[in-house]
Every structure is written in C-alpha cells, then in structure tokens.
Amino acid sequence: MSKNKFEVRASMPVEVRSEGETIKVSGYAATFGDVTSIGGYFDEVIERGAFKEAIGRDDVRFLINHGGLPLARTKSGTLVLREDEKGLWMETELDESDPDVQSIVPK
C-alpha cells in the first residue's frame, strides 16, 4: 500500500483582503510547537528560532502548494517575513489583475 505524498499542516488562519488593485495575504506560514505529519513518514515540530538566520538571508518565494511560479518573494521585497513568539509571520500584496492570483483568491 503506497503512502500519500503530501504534508498535513495544522490549519492556520490566513487573512486575504482586497485593497484597491492588490490582494493582501497575511498570516502564519508556520507555528512553533505544533506537531505536523510529513507525508505520513515522520512528525515534525518547529522550534523557536528556526527561521531567524534565514530571514533576510534567503530568497523565500510565495508559492501555491509548494510549486509553480512565485507570486511574491523576499528578494524583490514583495514578501515580508518575521519571526515572533508564535511562529513565522508572512505578509504580501498580490496583483489583483494577475490571472494566477485571480484563480486562487476565490478558493
């Protein structure tokens, strides 16, 4: 019997709201201390400080389902990340006229 190849993450509320010609998306990309099953192969718990070195150093991309073209990225300044006591907070403004954005916002 084959295992499903997907990640199961705890549901985290994300705010999506229209602001003129942009769609603002914000919320926690990951939270500390939550157990997450990775494809049914192992469990993962993210510790405080896990993102500290990568923020500002790595070019992080905002992708849908971990694939496709980036809709925003830290290198261009269109994706903002910060680590706080709860986890990794993300915030971006997406172009409302982008067909990829139009296809995901209603969902």
PDB file of N, CA and C in Angstrom:
ATOM      1  N   MET A   1       0.845  -1.173   0.000  1.00  0.00           N
ATOM      2  CA  MET A   1       0.000   0.000   0.000  1.00  0.00           C
ATOM      3  C   MET A   1       0.892   1.238   0.000  1.00  0.00           C
ATOM      4  N   SER A   2       0.693   2.148  -0.967  1.00  0.00           N
ATOM      5  CA  SER A   2       1.561   3.324  -1.061  1.00  0.00           C
ATOM      6  C   SER A   2       1.072   4.437  -0.140  1.00  0.00           C
ATOM      7  N   LYS A   3       2.015   5.224   0.325  1.00  0.00           N
ATOM      8  CA  LYS A   3       1.713   6.360   1.202  1.00  0.00           C
ATOM      9  C   LYS A   3       1.346   7.566   0.346  1.00  0.00           C
ATOM     10  N   ASN A   4       0.433   8.397   0.861  1.00  0.00           N
ATOM     11  CA  ASN A   4       0.140   9.659   0.189  1.00  0.00           C
ATOM     12  C   ASN A   4       1.361  10.553   0.276  1.00  0.00           C
ATOM     13  N   LYS A   5       1.640  11.311  -0.773  1.00  0.00           N
ATOM     14  CA  LYS A   5       2.797  12.196  -0.777  1.00  0.00           C
ATOM     15  C   LYS A   5       2.323  13.632  -0.599  1.00  0.00           C
ATOM     16  N   PHE A   6       1.959  13.971   0.632  1.00  0.00           N
ATOM     17  CA  PHE A   6       1.548  15.333   0.925  1.00  0.00           C
ATOM     18  C   PHE A   6       1.837  15.645   2.375  1.00  0.00           C
ATOM     19  N   GLU A   7       1.947  16.929   2.649  1.00  0.00           N
ATOM     20  CA  GLU A   7       2.166  17.387   4.016  1.00  0.00           C
ATOM     21  C   GLU A   7       0.838  17.746   4.637  1.00  0.00           C
ATOM     22  N   VAL A   8       0.664  17.393   5.890  1.00  0.00           N
ATOM     23  CA  VAL A   8      -0.525  17.809   6.624  1.00  0.00           C
ATOM     24  C   VAL A   8      -0.073  18.812   7.674  1.00  0.00           C
ATOM     25  N   ARG A   9      -0.514  20.049   7.549  1.00  0.00           N
ATOM     26  CA  ARG A   9      -0.146  21.094   8.498  1.00  0.00           C
ATOM     27  C   ARG A   9      -1.378  21.466   9.303  1.00  0.00           C
ATOM     28  N   ALA A  10      -1.153  21.913  10.523  1.00  0.00           N
ATOM     29  CA  ALA A  10      -2.267  22.393  11.332  1.00  0.00           C
ATOM     30  C   ALA A  10      -2.900  23.571  10.606  1.00  0.00           C
ATOM     31  N   SER A  11      -4.210  23.683  10.666  1.00  0.00           N
ATOM     32  CA  SER A  11      -4.858  24.797   9.968  1.00  0.00           C
ATOM     33  C   SER A  11      -4.502  26.097  10.671  1.00  0.00           C
ATOM     34  N   MET A  12      -4.062  27.039   9.872  1.00  0.00           N
ATOM     35  CA  MET A  12      -3.664  28.336  10.390  1.00  0.00           C
ATOM     36  C   MET A  12      -4.458  29.383   9.651  1.00  0.00           C
ATOM     37  N   PRO A  13      -5.183  30.234  10.353  1.00  0.00           N
ATOM     38  CA  PRO A  13      -5.961  31.241   9.654  1.00  0.00           C
ATOM     39  C   PRO A  13      -5.062  32.214   8.906  1.00  0.00           C
ATOM     40  N   VAL A  14      -5.437  32.493   7.676  1.00  0.00           N
ATOM     41  CA  VAL A  14      -4.737  33.457   6.841  1.00  0.00           C
ATOM     42  C   VAL A  14      -5.758  34.493   6.420  1.00  0.00           C
ATOM     43  N   GLU A  15      -5.375  35.752   6.493  1.00  0.00           N
ATOM     44  CA  GLU A  15      -6.283  36.823   6.097  1.00  0.00           C
ATOM     45  C   GLU A  15      -6.014  37.182   4.648  1.00  0.00           C
ATOM     46  N   VAL A  16      -7.071  37.211   3.839  1.00  0.00           N
ATOM     47  CA  VAL A  16      -6.994  37.628   2.443  1.00  0.00           C
ATOM     48  C   VAL A  16      -8.005  38.740   2.269  1.00  0.00           C
ATOM     49  N   ARG A  17      -7.499  39.914   1.833  1.00  0.00           N
ATOM     50  CA  ARG A  17      -8.442  41.013   1.660  1.00  0.00           C
ATOM     51  C   ARG A  17      -8.013  41.870   0.489  1.00  0.00           C
ATOM     52  N   SER A  18      -9.004  42.411  -0.219  1.00  0.00           N
ATOM     53  CA  SER A  18      -8.759  43.273  -1.363  1.00  0.00           C
ATOM     54  C   SER A  18      -8.519  44.694  -0.880  1.00  0.00           C
ATOM     55  N   GLU A  19      -7.452  45.307  -1.414  1.00  0.00           N
ATOM     56  CA  GLU A  19      -7.135  46.691  -1.085  1.00  0.00           C
ATOM     57  C   GLU A  19      -6.830  47.423  -2.379  1.00  0.00           C
ATOM     58  N   GLY A  20      -7.870  47.931  -3.054  1.00  0.00           N
ATOM     59  CA  GLY A  20      -7.671  48.618  -4.330  1.00  0.00           C
ATOM     60  C   GLY A  20      -7.334  47.632  -5.419  1.00  0.00           C
ATOM     61  N   GLU A  21      -6.131  47.750  -5.970  1.00  0.00           N
ATOM     62  CA  GLU A  21      -5.706  46.874  -7.055  1.00  0.00           C
ATOM     63  C   GLU A  21      -4.841  45.725  -6.572  1.00  0.00           C
ATOM     64  N   THR A  22      -4.754  45.543  -5.256  1.00  0.00           N
ATOM     65  CA  THR A  22      -3.952  44.444  -4.712  1.00  0.00           C
ATOM     66  C   THR A  22      -4.787  43.576  -3.786  1.00  0.00           C
ATOM     67  N   ILE A  23      -4.333  42.360  -3.625  1.00  0.00           N
ATOM     68  CA  ILE A  23      -4.912  41.413  -2.682  1.00  0.00           C
ATOM     69  C   ILE A  23      -3.868  41.212  -1.588  1.00  0.00           C
ATOM     70  N   LYS A  24      -4.211  41.565  -0.355  1.00  0.00           N
ATOM     71  CA  LYS A  24      -3.280  41.413   0.756  1.00  0.00           C
ATOM     72  C   LYS A  24      -3.501  40.046   1.407  1.00  0.00           C
ATOM     73  N   VAL A  25      -2.416  39.303   1.555  1.00  0.00           N
ATOM     74  CA  VAL A  25      -2.445  37.985   2.191  1.00  0.00           C
ATOM     75  C   VAL A  25      -1.487  38.037   3.375  1.00  0.00           C
ATOM     76  N   SER A  26      -1.979  37.657   4.561  1.00  0.00           N
ATOM     77  CA  SER A  26      -1.113  37.657   5.735  1.00  0.00           C
ATOM     78  C   SER A  26      -1.538  36.559   6.691  1.00  0.00           C
ATOM     79  N   GLY A  27      -0.587  36.074   7.452  1.00  0.00           N
ATOM     80  CA  GLY A  27      -0.869  35.033   8.433  1.00  0.00           C
ATOM     81  C   GLY A  27       0.392  34.262   8.763  1.00  0.00           C
ATOM     82  N   TYR A  28       0.255  33.216   9.545  1.00  0.00           N
ATOM     83  CA  TYR A  28       1.399  32.404   9.944  1.00  0.00           C
ATOM     84  C   TYR A  28       1.647  31.298   8.928  1.00  0.00           C
ATOM     85  N   ALA A  29       2.859  31.283   8.381  1.00  0.00           N
ATOM     86  CA  ALA A  29       3.265  30.214   7.463  1.00  0.00           C
ATOM     87  C   ALA A  29       3.617  28.953   8.244  1.00  0.00           C
ATOM     88  N   ALA A  30       4.063  29.140   9.479  1.00  0.00           N
ATOM     89  CA  ALA A  30       4.406  28.020  10.360  1.00  0.00           C
ATOM     90  C   ALA A  30       4.321  28.502  11.799  1.00  0.00           C
ATOM     91  N   THR A  31       3.907  27.618  12.684  1.00  0.00           N
ATOM     92  CA  THR A  31       3.832  27.966  14.100  1.00  0.00           C
ATOM     93  C   THR A  31       4.712  27.024  14.906  1.00  0.00           C
ATOM     94  N   PHE A  32       5.232  27.543  15.999  1.00  0.00           N
ATOM     95  CA  PHE A  32       6.137  26.779  16.847  1.00  0.00           C
ATOM     96  C   PHE A  32       5.371  25.802  17.731  1.00  0.00           C
ATOM     97  N   GLY A  33       5.985  24.646  17.969  1.00  0.00           N
ATOM     98  CA  GLY A  33       5.468  23.689  18.932  1.00  0.00           C
ATOM     99  C   GLY A  33       4.346  22.794  18.443  1.00  0.00           C
ATOM    100  N   ASP A  34       3.880  22.974  17.196  1.00  0.00           N
ATOM    101  CA  ASP A  34       2.811  22.127  16.659  1.00  0.00           C
ATOM    102  C   ASP A  34       3.413  20.894  15.993  1.00  0.00           C
ATOM    103  N   VAL A  35       2.815  19.738  16.228  1.00  0.00           N
ATOM    104  CA  VAL A  35       3.261  18.513  15.571  1.00  0.00           C
ATOM    105  C   VAL A  35       2.620  18.443  14.192  1.00  0.00           C
ATOM    106  N   THR A  36       3.459  18.224  13.163  1.00  0.00           N
ATOM    107  CA  THR A  36       2.995  18.127  11.785  1.00  0.00           C
ATOM    108  C   THR A  36       3.450  16.805  11.197  1.00  0.00           C
ATOM    109  N   SER A  37       2.532  16.064  10.577  1.00  0.00           N
ATOM    110  CA  SER A  37       2.880  14.814   9.912  1.00  0.00           C
ATOM    111  C   SER A  37       3.384  15.147   8.507  1.00  0.00           C
ATOM    112  N   ILE A  38       4.587  14.703   8.184  1.00  0.00           N
ATOM    113  CA  ILE A  38       5.181  14.956   6.872  1.00  0.00           C
ATOM    114  C   ILE A  38       4.986  13.713   6.007  1.00  0.00           C
ATOM    115  N   GLY A  39       3.942  13.776   5.187  1.00  0.00           N
ATOM    116  CA  GLY A  39       3.648  12.695   4.251  1.00  0.00           C
ATOM    117  C   GLY A  39       3.403  11.345   4.888  1.00  0.00           C
ATOM    118  N   GLY A  40       3.117  11.312   6.181  1.00  0.00           N
ATOM    119  CA  GLY A  40       2.913  10.043   6.854  1.00  0.00           C
ATOM    120  C   GLY A  40       4.208   9.308   7.173  1.00  0.00           C
ATOM    121  N   TYR A  41       5.353   9.924   6.867  1.00  0.00           N
ATOM    122  CA  TYR A  41       6.651   9.285   7.099  1.00  0.00           C
ATOM    123  C   TYR A  41       7.253   9.639   8.450  1.00  0.00           C
ATOM    124  N   PHE A  42       7.067  10.884   8.886  1.00  0.00           N
ATOM    125  CA  PHE A  42       7.597  11.302  10.182  1.00  0.00           C
ATOM    126  C   PHE A  42       6.850  12.528  10.660  1.00  0.00           C
ATOM    127  N   ASP A  43       6.999  12.826  11.924  1.00  0.00           N
ATOM    128  CA  ASP A  43       6.392  14.020  12.513  1.00  0.00           C
ATOM    129  C   ASP A  43       7.462  15.088  12.692  1.00  0.00           C
ATOM    130  N   GLU A  44       7.047  16.343  12.561  1.00  0.00           N
ATOM    131  CA  GLU A  44       7.962  17.477  12.677  1.00  0.00           C
ATOM    132  C   GLU A  44       7.401  18.469  13.685  1.00  0.00           C
ATOM    133  N   VAL A  45       8.273  19.033  14.501  1.00  0.00           N
ATOM    134  CA  VAL A  45       7.905  20.121  15.408  1.00  0.00           C
ATOM    135  C   VAL A  45       8.912  21.237  15.179  1.00  0.00           C
ATOM    136  N   ILE A  46       8.438  22.426  14.855  1.00  0.00           N
ATOM    137  CA  ILE A  46       9.318  23.562  14.600  1.00  0.00           C
ATOM    138  C   ILE A  46       9.592  24.283  15.915  1.00  0.00           C
ATOM    139  N   GLU A  47      10.857  24.512  16.195  1.00  0.00           N
ATOM    140  CA  GLU A  47      11.295  25.162  17.426  1.00  0.00           C
ATOM    141  C   GLU A  47      11.436  26.668  17.225  1.00  0.00           C
ATOM    142  N   ARG A  48      11.274  27.425  18.309  1.00  0.00           N
ATOM    143  CA  ARG A  48      11.520  28.864  18.270  1.00  0.00           C
ATOM    144  C   ARG A  48      12.938  29.123  17.774  1.00  0.00           C
ATOM    145  N   GLY A  49      13.077  30.139  16.922  1.00  0.00           N
ATOM    146  CA  GLY A  49      14.379  30.499  16.391  1.00  0.00           C
ATOM    147  C   GLY A  49      14.736  29.792  15.093  1.00  0.00           C
ATOM    148  N   ALA A  50      13.886  28.884  14.634  1.00  0.00           N
ATOM    149  CA  ALA A  50      14.184  28.081  13.443  1.00  0.00           C
ATOM    150  C   ALA A  50      14.368  28.926  12.179  1.00  0.00           C
ATOM    151  N   PHE A  51      13.725  30.079  12.111  1.00  0.00           N
ATOM    152  CA  PHE A  51      13.766  30.891  10.890  1.00  0.00           C
ATOM    153  C   PHE A  51      14.690  32.093  11.003  1.00  0.00           C
ATOM    154  N   LYS A  52      15.200  32.337  12.176  1.00  0.00           N
ATOM    155  CA  LYS A  52      15.947  33.562  12.476  1.00  0.00           C
ATOM    156  C   LYS A  52      17.081  33.835  11.485  1.00  0.00           C
ATOM    157  N   GLU A  53      17.914  32.845  11.203  1.00  0.00           N
ATOM    158  CA  GLU A  53      19.052  33.046  10.299  1.00  0.00           C
ATOM    159  C   GLU A  53      18.623  33.199   8.844  1.00  0.00           C
ATOM    160  N   ALA A  54      17.563  32.527   8.439  1.00  0.00           N
ATOM    161  CA  ALA A  54      17.137  32.548   7.040  1.00  0.00           C
ATOM    162  C   ALA A  54      16.446  33.854   6.655  1.00  0.00           C
ATOM    163  N   ILE A  55      15.741  34.472   7.599  1.00  0.00           N
ATOM    164  CA  ILE A  55      15.042  35.722   7.291  1.00  0.00           C
ATOM    165  C   ILE A  55      16.078  36.796   6.991  1.00  0.00           C
ATOM    166  N   GLY A  56      15.957  37.411   5.821  1.00  0.00           N
ATOM    167  CA  GLY A  56      16.904  38.431   5.406  1.00  0.00           C
ATOM    168  C   GLY A  56      18.088  37.884   4.635  1.00  0.00           C
ATOM    169  N   ARG A  57      18.331  36.581   4.726  1.00  0.00           N
ATOM    170  CA  ARG A  57      19.451  35.961   4.010  1.00  0.00           C
ATOM    171  C   ARG A  57      18.957  35.214   2.778  1.00  0.00           C
ATOM    172  N   ASP A  58      17.949  34.370   2.955  1.00  0.00           N
ATOM    173  CA  ASP A  58      17.464  33.517   1.868  1.00  0.00           C
ATOM    174  C   ASP A  58      16.408  34.230   1.031  1.00  0.00           C
ATOM    175  N   ASP A  59      16.340  33.877  -0.254  1.00  0.00           N
ATOM    176  CA  ASP A  59      15.286  34.373  -1.132  1.00  0.00           C
ATOM    177  C   ASP A  59      14.103  33.416  -1.012  1.00  0.00           C
ATOM    178  N   VAL A  60      13.123  33.781  -0.197  1.00  0.00           N
ATOM    179  CA  VAL A  60      11.953  32.939   0.051  1.00  0.00           C
ATOM    180  C   VAL A  60      10.861  33.319  -0.940  1.00  0.00           C
ATOM    181  N   ARG A  61      10.222  32.311  -1.512  1.00  0.00           N
ATOM    182  CA  ARG A  61       9.175  32.536  -2.517  1.00  0.00           C
ATOM    183  C   ARG A  61       7.804  32.170  -1.968  1.00  0.00           C
ATOM    184  N   PHE A  62       6.790  32.937  -2.354  1.00  0.00           N
ATOM    185  CA  PHE A  62       5.392  32.661  -2.014  1.00  0.00           C
ATOM    186  C   PHE A  62       4.821  31.835  -3.156  1.00  0.00           C
ATOM    187  N   LEU A  63       4.611  30.543  -2.909  1.00  0.00           N
ATOM    188  CA  LEU A  63       4.113  29.613  -3.916  1.00  0.00           C
ATOM    189  C   LEU A  63       2.778  29.041  -3.471  1.00  0.00           C
ATOM    190  N   ILE A  64       2.019  28.545  -4.413  1.00  0.00           N
ATOM    191  CA  ILE A  64       0.780  27.853  -4.095  1.00  0.00           C
ATOM    192  C   ILE A  64       1.070  26.356  -4.130  1.00  0.00           C
ATOM    193  N   ASN A  65       0.788  25.673  -3.026  1.00  0.00           N
ATOM    194  CA  ASN A  65       1.039  24.229  -2.901  1.00  0.00           C
ATOM    195  C   ASN A  65       2.485  23.852  -3.192  1.00  0.00           C
ATOM    196  N   HIS A  66       3.428  24.691  -2.778  1.00  0.00           N
ATOM    197  CA  HIS A  66       4.864  24.435  -2.900  1.00  0.00           C
ATOM    198  C   HIS A  66       5.349  24.338  -4.339  1.00  0.00           C
ATOM    199  N   GLY A  67       4.617  24.879  -5.312  1.00  0.00           N
ATOM    200  CA  GLY A  67       5.056  24.790  -6.700  1.00  0.00           C
ATOM    201  C   GLY A  67       4.580  25.944  -7.549  1.00  0.00           C
ATOM    202  N   GLY A  68       4.987  25.925  -8.810  1.00  0.00           N
ATOM    203  CA  GLY A  68       4.572  26.945  -9.759  1.00  0.00           C
ATOM    204  C   GLY A  68       5.429  28.194  -9.672  1.00  0.00           C
ATOM    205  N   LEU A  69       5.032  29.188 -10.427  1.00  0.00           N
ATOM    206  CA  LEU A  69       5.747  30.462 -10.431  1.00  0.00           C
ATOM    207  C   LEU A  69       5.525  31.190  -9.112  1.00  0.00           C
ATOM    208  N   PRO A  70       6.554  31.870  -8.618  1.00  0.00           N
ATOM    209  CA  PRO A  70       6.365  32.636  -7.379  1.00  0.00           C
ATOM    210  C   PRO A  70       5.415  33.806  -7.597  1.00  0.00           C
ATOM    211  N   LEU A  71       4.491  33.986  -6.675  1.00  0.00           N
ATOM    212  CA  LEU A  71       3.587  35.129  -6.728  1.00  0.00           C
ATOM    213  C   LEU A  71       4.183  36.326  -5.993  1.00  0.00           C
ATOM    214  N   ALA A  72       5.145  36.068  -5.106  1.00  0.00           N
ATOM    215  CA  ALA A  72       5.868  37.112  -4.379  1.00  0.00           C
ATOM    216  C   ALA A  72       7.158  36.485  -3.874  1.00  0.00           C
ATOM    217  N   ARG A  73       8.123  37.326  -3.492  1.00  0.00           N
ATOM    218  CA  ARG A  73       9.378  36.808  -2.963  1.00  0.00           C
ATOM    219  C   ARG A  73      10.087  37.864  -2.142  1.00  0.00           C
ATOM    220  N   THR A  74      10.881  37.379  -1.194  1.00  0.00           N
ATOM    221  CA  THR A  74      11.567  38.314  -0.304  1.00  0.00           C
ATOM    222  C   THR A  74      12.620  39.130  -1.050  1.00  0.00           C
ATOM    223  N   LYS A  75      13.291  38.539  -2.026  1.00  0.00           N
ATOM    224  CA  LYS A  75      14.349  39.230  -2.768  1.00  0.00           C
ATOM    225  C   LYS A  75      13.843  40.498  -3.438  1.00  0.00           C
ATOM    226  N   SER A  76      12.617  40.460  -3.942  1.00  0.00           N
ATOM    227  CA  SER A  76      12.055  41.628  -4.627  1.00  0.00           C
ATOM    228  C   SER A  76      11.332  42.575  -3.665  1.00  0.00           C
ATOM    229  N   GLY A  77      11.196  42.138  -2.405  1.00  0.00           N
ATOM    230  CA  GLY A  77      10.502  42.971  -1.421  1.00  0.00           C
ATOM    231  C   GLY A  77       8.994  42.834  -1.448  1.00  0.00           C
ATOM    232  N   THR A  78       8.476  41.892  -2.225  1.00  0.00           N
ATOM    233  CA  THR A  78       7.021  41.701  -2.312  1.00  0.00           C
ATOM    234  C   THR A  78       6.494  40.722  -1.263  1.00  0.00           C
ATOM    235  N   LEU A  79       7.402  40.069  -0.538  1.00  0.00           N
ATOM    236  CA  LEU A  79       7.034  39.155   0.543  1.00  0.00           C
ATOM    237  C   LEU A  79       7.810  39.560   1.794  1.00  0.00           C
ATOM    238  N   VAL A  80       7.089  39.790   2.874  1.00  0.00           N
ATOM    239  CA  VAL A  80       7.715  40.178   4.139  1.00  0.00           C
ATOM    240  C   VAL A  80       7.542  39.035   5.133  1.00  0.00           C
ATOM    241  N   LEU A  81       8.638  38.657   5.784  1.00  0.00           N
ATOM    242  CA  LEU A  81       8.624  37.590   6.789  1.00  0.00           C
ATOM    243  C   LEU A  81       9.167  38.135   8.099  1.00  0.00           C
ATOM    244  N   ARG A  82       8.606  37.650   9.197  1.00  0.00           N
ATOM    245  CA  ARG A  82       9.181  37.952  10.507  1.00  0.00           C
ATOM    246  C   ARG A  82       8.861  36.794  11.450  1.00  0.00           C
ATOM    247  N   GLU A  83       9.779  36.562  12.365  1.00  0.00           N
ATOM    248  CA  GLU A  83       9.577  35.531  13.369  1.00  0.00           C
ATOM    249  C   GLU A  83       9.194  36.217  14.674  1.00  0.00           C
ATOM    250  N   ASP A  84       8.127  35.733  15.300  1.00  0.00           N
ATOM    251  CA  ASP A  84       7.725  36.257  16.607  1.00  0.00           C
ATOM    252  C   ASP A  84       7.568  35.089  17.573  1.00  0.00           C
ATOM    253  N   GLU A  85       6.955  35.318  18.704  1.00  0.00           N
ATOM    254  CA  GLU A  85       6.836  34.262  19.715  1.00  0.00           C
ATOM    255  C   GLU A  85       5.942  33.106  19.281  1.00  0.00           C
ATOM    256  N   LYS A  86       5.079  33.329  18.288  1.00  0.00           N
ATOM    257  CA  LYS A  86       4.150  32.291  17.837  1.00  0.00           C
ATOM    258  C   LYS A  86       4.691  31.475  16.660  1.00  0.00           C
ATOM    259  N   GLY A  87       5.439  32.131  15.762  1.00  0.00           N
ATOM    260  CA  GLY A  87       5.930  31.415  14.589  1.00  0.00           C
ATOM    261  C   GLY A  87       6.439  32.340  13.512  1.00  0.00           C
ATOM    262  N   LEU A  88       6.335  31.892  12.261  1.00  0.00           N
ATOM    263  CA  LEU A  88       6.784  32.648  11.099  1.00  0.00           C
ATOM    264  C   LEU A  88       5.588  33.370  10.486  1.00  0.00           C
ATOM    265  N   TRP A  89       5.574  34.691  10.604  1.00  0.00           N
ATOM    266  CA  TRP A  89       4.502  35.542  10.064  1.00  0.00           C
ATOM    267  C   TRP A  89       4.897  35.951   8.651  1.00  0.00           C
ATOM    268  N   MET A  90       3.942  35.891   7.730  1.00  0.00           N
ATOM    269  CA  MET A  90       4.192  36.329   6.364  1.00  0.00           C
ATOM    270  C   MET A  90       3.137  37.329   5.939  1.00  0.00           C
ATOM    271  N   GLU A  91       3.537  38.207   5.029  1.00  0.00           N
ATOM    272  CA  GLU A  91       2.608  39.211   4.509  1.00  0.00           C
ATOM    273  C   GLU A  91       3.031  39.575   3.091  1.00  0.00           C
ATOM    274  N   THR A  92       2.064  39.640   2.188  1.00  0.00           N
ATOM    275  CA  THR A  92       2.345  40.015   0.808  1.00  0.00           C
ATOM    276  C   THR A  92       1.128  40.704   0.214  1.00  0.00           C
ATOM    277  N   GLU A  93       1.368  41.496  -0.812  1.00  0.00           N
ATOM    278  CA  GLU A  93       0.294  42.096  -1.591  1.00  0.00           C
ATOM    279  C   GLU A  93       0.429  41.578  -3.011  1.00  0.00           C
ATOM    280  N   LEU A  94      -0.614  40.928  -3.495  1.00  0.00           N
ATOM    281  CA  LEU A  94      -0.604  40.316  -4.812  1.00  0.00           C
ATOM    282  C   LEU A  94      -1.352  41.200  -5.806  1.00  0.00           C
ATOM    283  N   ASP A  95      -0.922  41.162  -7.042  1.00  0.00           N
ATOM    284  CA  ASP A  95      -1.536  41.943  -8.105  1.00  0.00           C
ATOM    285  C   ASP A  95      -2.891  41.327  -8.470  1.00  0.00           C
ATOM    286  N   GLU A  96      -3.949  42.080  -8.247  1.00  0.00           N
ATOM    287  CA  GLU A  96      -5.316  41.602  -8.498  1.00  0.00           C
ATOM    288  C   GLU A  96      -5.550  41.234  -9.965  1.00  0.00           C
ATOM    289  N   SER A  97      -4.794  41.839 -10.893  1.00  0.00           N
ATOM    290  CA  SER A  97      -5.001  41.574 -12.321  1.00  0.00           C
ATOM    291  C   SER A  97      -4.244  40.336 -12.809  1.00  0.00           C
ATOM    292  N   ASP A  98      -3.374  39.764 -11.977  1.00  0.00           N
ATOM    293  CA  ASP A  98      -2.615  38.577 -12.346  1.00  0.00           C
ATOM    294  C   ASP A  98      -3.572  37.378 -12.445  1.00  0.00           C
ATOM    295  N   PRO A  99      -3.588  36.679 -13.588  1.00  0.00           N
ATOM    296  CA  PRO A  99      -4.501  35.529 -13.751  1.00  0.00           C
ATOM    297  C   PRO A  99      -4.295  34.432 -12.706  1.00  0.00           C
ATOM    298  N   ASP A 100      -3.048  34.214 -12.266  1.00  0.00           N
ATOM    299  CA  ASP A 100      -2.785  33.201 -11.250  1.00  0.00           C
ATOM    300  C   ASP A 100      -3.432  33.609  -9.922  1.00  0.00           C
ATOM    301  N   VAL A 101      -3.354  34.864  -9.582  1.00  0.00           N
ATOM    302  CA  VAL A 101      -3.971  35.381  -8.357  1.00  0.00           C
ATOM    303  C   VAL A 101      -5.492  35.270  -8.456  1.00  0.00           C
ATOM    304  N   GLN A 102      -6.049  35.635  -9.597  1.00  0.00           N
ATOM    305  CA  GLN A 102      -7.497  35.553  -9.814  1.00  0.00           C
ATOM    306  C   GLN A 102      -8.004  34.135  -9.659  1.00  0.00           C
ATOM    307  N   SER A 103      -7.180  33.146 -10.010  1.00  0.00           N
ATOM    308  CA  SER A 103      -7.634  31.753  -9.927  1.00  0.00           C
ATOM    309  C   SER A 103      -7.610  31.209  -8.499  1.00  0.00           C
ATOM    310  N   ILE A 104      -6.792  31.782  -7.601  1.00  0.00           N
ATOM    311  CA  ILE A 104      -6.699  31.233  -6.249  1.00  0.00           C
ATOM    312  C   ILE A 104      -7.504  31.992  -5.203  1.00  0.00           C
ATOM    313  N   VAL A 105      -7.731  33.284  -5.391  1.00  0.00           N
ATOM    314  CA  VAL A 105      -8.415  34.090  -4.381  1.00  0.00           C
ATOM    315  C   VAL A 105      -9.804  33.561  -4.045  1.00  0.00           C
ATOM    316  N   PRO A 106     -10.622  33.184  -5.021  1.00  0.00           N
ATOM    317  CA  PRO A 106     -11.960  32.667  -4.650  1.00  0.00           C
ATOM    318  C   PRO A 106     -11.930  31.367  -3.848  1.00  0.00           C
ATOM    319  N   LYS A 107     -10.860  30.621  -3.958  1.00  0.00           N
ATOM    320  CA  LYS A 107     -10.764  29.337  -3.271  1.00  0.00           C
ATOM    321  C   LYS A 107     -10.349  29.523  -1.842  1.00  0.00           C
TER     322      LYS A 107
END
